[in-house]
Coordinates of C-alpha atoms and ligand atoms in Angstrom, one line a residue:
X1 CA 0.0 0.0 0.0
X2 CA 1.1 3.4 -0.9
X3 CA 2.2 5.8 1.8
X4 CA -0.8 7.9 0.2
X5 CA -4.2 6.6 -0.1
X6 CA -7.7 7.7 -0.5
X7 CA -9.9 7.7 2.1
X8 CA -13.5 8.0 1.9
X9 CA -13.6 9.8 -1.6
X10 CA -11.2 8.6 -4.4
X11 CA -10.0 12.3 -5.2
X12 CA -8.1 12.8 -2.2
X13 CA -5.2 11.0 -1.5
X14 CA -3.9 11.5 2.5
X15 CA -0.5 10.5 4.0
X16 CA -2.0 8.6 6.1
X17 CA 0.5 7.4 8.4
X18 CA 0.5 11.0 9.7
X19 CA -3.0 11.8 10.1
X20 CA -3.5 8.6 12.0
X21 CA -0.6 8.8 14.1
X22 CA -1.5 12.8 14.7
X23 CA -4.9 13.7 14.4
X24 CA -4.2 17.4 14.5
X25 CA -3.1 17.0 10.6
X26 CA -4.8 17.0 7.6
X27 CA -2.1 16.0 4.7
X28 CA -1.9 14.6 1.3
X29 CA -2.1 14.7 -2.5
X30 CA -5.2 15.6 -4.9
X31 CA -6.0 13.5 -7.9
X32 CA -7.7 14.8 -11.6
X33 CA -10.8 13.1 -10.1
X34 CA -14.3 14.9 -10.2
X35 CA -13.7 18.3 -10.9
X36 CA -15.5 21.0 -13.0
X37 CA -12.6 21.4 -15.6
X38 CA -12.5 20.3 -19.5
X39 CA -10.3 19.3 -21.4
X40 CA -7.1 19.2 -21.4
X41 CA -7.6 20.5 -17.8
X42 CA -10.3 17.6 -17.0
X43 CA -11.3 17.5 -13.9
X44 CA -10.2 18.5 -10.9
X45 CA -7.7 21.4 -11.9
X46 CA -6.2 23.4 -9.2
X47 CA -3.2 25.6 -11.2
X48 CA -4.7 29.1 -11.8
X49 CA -1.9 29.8 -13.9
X50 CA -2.7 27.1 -16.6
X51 CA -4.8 29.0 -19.0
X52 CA -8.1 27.2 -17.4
X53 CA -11.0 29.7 -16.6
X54 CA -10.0 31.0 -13.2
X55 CA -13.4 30.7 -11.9
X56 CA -13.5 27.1 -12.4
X57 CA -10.4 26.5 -11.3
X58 CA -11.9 28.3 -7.9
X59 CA -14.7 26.3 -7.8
X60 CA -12.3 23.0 -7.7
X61 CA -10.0 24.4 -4.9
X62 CA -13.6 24.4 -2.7
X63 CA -14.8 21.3 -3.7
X64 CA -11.7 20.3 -2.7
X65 CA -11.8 22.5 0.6
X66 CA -14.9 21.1 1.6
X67 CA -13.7 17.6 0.8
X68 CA -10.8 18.0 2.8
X69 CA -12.4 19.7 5.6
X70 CA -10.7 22.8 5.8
X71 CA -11.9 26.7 4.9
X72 CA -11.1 28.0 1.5
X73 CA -10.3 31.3 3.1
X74 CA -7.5 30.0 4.9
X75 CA -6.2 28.5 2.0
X76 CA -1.6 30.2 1.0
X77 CA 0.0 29.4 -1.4
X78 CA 3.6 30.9 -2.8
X79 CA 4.5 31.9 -6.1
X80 CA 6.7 28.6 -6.9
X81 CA 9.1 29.5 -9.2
X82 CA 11.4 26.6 -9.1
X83 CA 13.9 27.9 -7.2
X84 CA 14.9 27.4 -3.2
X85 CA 13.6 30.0 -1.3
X86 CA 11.0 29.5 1.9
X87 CA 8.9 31.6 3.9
X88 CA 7.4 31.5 7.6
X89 CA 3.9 32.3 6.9
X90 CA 2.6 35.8 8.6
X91 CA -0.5 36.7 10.0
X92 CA -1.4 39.0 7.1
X93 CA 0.2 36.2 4.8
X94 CA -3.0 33.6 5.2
X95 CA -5.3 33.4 2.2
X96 CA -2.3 34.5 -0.5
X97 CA -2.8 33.0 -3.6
X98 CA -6.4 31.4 -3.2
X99 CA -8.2 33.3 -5.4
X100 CA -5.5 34.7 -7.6
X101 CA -2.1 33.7 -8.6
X102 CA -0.6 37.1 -8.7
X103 CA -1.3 37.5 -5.1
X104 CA 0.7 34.4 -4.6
X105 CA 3.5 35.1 -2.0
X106 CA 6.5 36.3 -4.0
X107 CA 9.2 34.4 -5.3
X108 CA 8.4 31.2 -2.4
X109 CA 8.9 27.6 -3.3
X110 CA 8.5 26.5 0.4
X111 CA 5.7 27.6 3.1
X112 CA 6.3 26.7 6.8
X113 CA 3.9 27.7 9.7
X114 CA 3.1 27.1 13.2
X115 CA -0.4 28.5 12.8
X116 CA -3.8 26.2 13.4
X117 CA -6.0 26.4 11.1
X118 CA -3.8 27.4 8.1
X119 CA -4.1 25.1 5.1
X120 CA -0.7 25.4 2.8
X121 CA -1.5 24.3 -1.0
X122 CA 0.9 24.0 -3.9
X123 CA 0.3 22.8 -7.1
X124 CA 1.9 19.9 -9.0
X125 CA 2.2 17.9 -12.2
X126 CA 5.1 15.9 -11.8
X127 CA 7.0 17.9 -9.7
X128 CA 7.9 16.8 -5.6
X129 CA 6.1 17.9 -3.2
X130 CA 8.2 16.8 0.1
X131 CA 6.2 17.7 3.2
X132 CA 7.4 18.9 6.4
X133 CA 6.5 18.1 10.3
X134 CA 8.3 19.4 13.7
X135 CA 6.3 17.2 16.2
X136 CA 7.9 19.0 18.9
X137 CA 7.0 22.7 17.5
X138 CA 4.1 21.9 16.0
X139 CA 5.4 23.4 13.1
X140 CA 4.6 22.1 8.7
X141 CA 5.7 23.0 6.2
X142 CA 5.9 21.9 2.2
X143 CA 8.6 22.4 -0.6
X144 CA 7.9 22.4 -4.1
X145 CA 10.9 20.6 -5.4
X146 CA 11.3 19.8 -9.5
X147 CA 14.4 19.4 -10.6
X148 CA 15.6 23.2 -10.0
X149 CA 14.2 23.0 -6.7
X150 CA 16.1 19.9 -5.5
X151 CA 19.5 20.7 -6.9
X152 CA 19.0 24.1 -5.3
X153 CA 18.7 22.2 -2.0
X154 CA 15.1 23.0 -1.4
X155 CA 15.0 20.4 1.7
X156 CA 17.8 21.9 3.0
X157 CA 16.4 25.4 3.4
X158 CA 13.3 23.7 5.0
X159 CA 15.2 22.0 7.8
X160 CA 17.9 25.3 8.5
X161 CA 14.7 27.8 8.7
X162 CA 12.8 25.0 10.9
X163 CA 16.1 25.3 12.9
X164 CA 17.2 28.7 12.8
X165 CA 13.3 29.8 13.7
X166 CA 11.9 26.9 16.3
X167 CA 15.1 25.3 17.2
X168 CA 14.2 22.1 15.8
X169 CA 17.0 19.7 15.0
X170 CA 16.5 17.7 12.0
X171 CA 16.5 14.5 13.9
X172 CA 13.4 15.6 15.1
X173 CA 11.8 16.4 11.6
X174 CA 9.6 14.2 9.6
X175 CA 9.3 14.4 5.7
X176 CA 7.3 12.9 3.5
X177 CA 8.2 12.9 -0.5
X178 CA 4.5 12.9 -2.4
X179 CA 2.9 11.6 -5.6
X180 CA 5.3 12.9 -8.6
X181 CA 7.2 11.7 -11.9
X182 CA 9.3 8.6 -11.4
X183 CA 12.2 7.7 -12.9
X184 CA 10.3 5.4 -15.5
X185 CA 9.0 8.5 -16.8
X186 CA 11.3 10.6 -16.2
X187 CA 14.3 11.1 -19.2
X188 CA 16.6 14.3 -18.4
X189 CA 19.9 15.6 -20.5
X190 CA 23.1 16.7 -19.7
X191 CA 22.1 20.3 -17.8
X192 CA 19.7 18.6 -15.4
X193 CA 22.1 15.6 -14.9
X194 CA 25.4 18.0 -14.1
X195 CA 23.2 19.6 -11.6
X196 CA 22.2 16.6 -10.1
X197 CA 25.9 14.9 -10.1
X198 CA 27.1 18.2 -8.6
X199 CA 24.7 18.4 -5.6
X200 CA 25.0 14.3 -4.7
X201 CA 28.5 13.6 -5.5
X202 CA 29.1 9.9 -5.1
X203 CA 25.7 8.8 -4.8
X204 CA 24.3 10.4 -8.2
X205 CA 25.2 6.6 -8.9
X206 CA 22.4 5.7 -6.8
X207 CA 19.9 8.2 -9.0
X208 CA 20.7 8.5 -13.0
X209 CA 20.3 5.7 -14.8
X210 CA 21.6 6.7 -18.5
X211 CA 20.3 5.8 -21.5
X212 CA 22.3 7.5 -24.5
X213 CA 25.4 9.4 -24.0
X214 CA 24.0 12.6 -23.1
X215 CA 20.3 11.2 -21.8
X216 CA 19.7 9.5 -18.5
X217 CA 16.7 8.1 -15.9
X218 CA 16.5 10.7 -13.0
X219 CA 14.8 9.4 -9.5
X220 CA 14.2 12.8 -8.0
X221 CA 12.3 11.3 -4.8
X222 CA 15.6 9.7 -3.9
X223 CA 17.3 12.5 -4.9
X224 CA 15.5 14.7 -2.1
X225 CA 15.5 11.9 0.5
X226 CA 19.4 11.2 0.1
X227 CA 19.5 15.1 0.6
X228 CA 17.2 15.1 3.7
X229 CA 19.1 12.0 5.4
X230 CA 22.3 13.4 4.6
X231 CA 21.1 16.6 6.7
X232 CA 20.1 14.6 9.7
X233 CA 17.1 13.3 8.8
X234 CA 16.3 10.0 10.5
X235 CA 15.6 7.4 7.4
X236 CA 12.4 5.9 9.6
X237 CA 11.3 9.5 9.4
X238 CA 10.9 9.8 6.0
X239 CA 8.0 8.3 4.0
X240 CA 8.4 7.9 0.0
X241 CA 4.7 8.1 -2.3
X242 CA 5.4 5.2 -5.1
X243 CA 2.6 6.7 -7.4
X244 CA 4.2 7.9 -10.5
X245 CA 2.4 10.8 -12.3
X246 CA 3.2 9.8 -15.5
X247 CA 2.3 6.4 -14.9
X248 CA -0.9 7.1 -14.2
X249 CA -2.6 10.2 -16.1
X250 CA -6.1 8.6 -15.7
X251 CA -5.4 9.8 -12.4
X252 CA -2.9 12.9 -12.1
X253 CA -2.0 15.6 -14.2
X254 CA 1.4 15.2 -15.8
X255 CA 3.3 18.0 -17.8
X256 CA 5.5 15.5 -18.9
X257 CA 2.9 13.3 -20.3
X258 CA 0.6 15.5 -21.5
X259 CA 2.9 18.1 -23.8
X260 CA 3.1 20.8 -20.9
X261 CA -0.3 22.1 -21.5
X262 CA -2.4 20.4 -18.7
X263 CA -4.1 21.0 -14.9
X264 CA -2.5 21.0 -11.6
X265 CA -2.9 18.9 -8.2
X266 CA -2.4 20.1 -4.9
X267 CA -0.2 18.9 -2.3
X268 CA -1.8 20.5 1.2
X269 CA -0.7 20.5 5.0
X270 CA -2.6 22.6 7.8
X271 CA -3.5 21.6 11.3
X272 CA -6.5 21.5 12.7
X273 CA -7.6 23.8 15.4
X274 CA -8.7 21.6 18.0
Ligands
ZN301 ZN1 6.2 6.4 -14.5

């Protein structure tokens, strides 16, 4: 069983090793599933920025919200422009994003907050999403991570501003890497791969498989969780999504797959107010 599942609709998928462990979360993945969307954004399209008609697109993020359980108002979401930087959410912060992209916080790949009752959403198709938990702080947090993102050590900015900010060590940090492209579907050249042999050193082995001289296989799930172990993160407290995006398009939008023009899935953290 996949560390993300549905449970009692099929277009949600929750981490649910977290959720039943702490019942304060609320944590997964969104499928294509359902949704008001058409084609080549059918159904359940959550990217504002796709060229879908904003106002359906708003009317998937609250289906989703009610699904999910948590207010639409409370919904922040950062600009994610592939690159490494991560922002504490503020108190004026909450809501960015929900109901426009430009009002997306600026220039953020990675959201963290200690605040009930925010919900964090960004949007995927194919990209990581590696989530973030400080038990001890109460603190989440998620990182968009393609392949720009990891080699710009995304998770690594996570874990120093969870440290720098909350004192949390990153033995005390769970991750979880989400629903993304695998390396089966996933064929990179050169530029991407010298990135990738630069950040890992001797363990790029372990992650590039090539197939021509200047092609090769990328993982970029192990990518990220060789990058969080090798900054303290425990292995047992890391959980790895095997669902491939471009595996399964019946299911998940996939950029890759679908010639770049498609819809968008959320991956989404808050906790509840209790
Ligand atoms: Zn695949």
């Amino acid at each position: 069983m996949d560390a993300f599942q549905s449970r009692k609709d099929d277009v949600t998928l929750h981490l649910i090793s977290w959720e039943d462990r702490w019942p304060q979360l609320v944590t997964g993945f969104s499928t294509r599933k359902e949704g008001f969307s058409q084609a080549p954004y059918s159904g359940l399209n959550c990217g504002l920025h796709v060229g879908d008609s904003i106002d359906t697109v708003i009317e998937n993020r609250k289906k989703l919200a009610h699904l999910v359980g948590f207010p639409f108002d409370t919904w922040t979401c950062g600009e994610q422009v592939h690159g490494n930087q991560v922002k504490i959410v503020t108190e004026e912060e909450i809501g960015s994003g929900r109901i426009s992209h430009k009002d997306a916080i600026k220039g953020i790949d990675g959201l963290l907050t200690d605040k009930k009752g925010v919900f964090l959403a960004s949007f995927y198709a194919d990209c990581v999403p590696v989530f973030f938990y400080a038990r001890s702080k109460e603190v989440i947090g998620i990182a968009h991570a393609g392949w720009k993102g990891t080699t710009s050590r995304i998770v690594e900015q996570m874990l120093h501003t969870l440290e720098k900010n909350w004192g949390v060590l990153p033995q005390d940090v769970f991750a979880a890497i989400g629903p993304s492209i695998h390396e089966c579907c996933y064929e990179v050249n050169n530029v991407v791969m010298d990135q990738v042999r630069e950040v890992l050193g001797p363990d790029r082995e372990k992650v590039i498989h090539m197939t021509s001289d200047d092609k090769g296989m990328l993982n970029l799930q192990e990518t990220n969780r060789i990058l969080l172990e090798k900054a303290g993160v425990l292995p047992d407290h890391i959980e790895l999504s095997q669902l491939c995006t471009g595996c399964n398009t019946d299911l998940f939008f996939s950029h890759r797959k679908e010639g770049g023009k498609t819809g968008r899935m959320i991956a989404f953290i808050g906790l509840k107010e209790v």
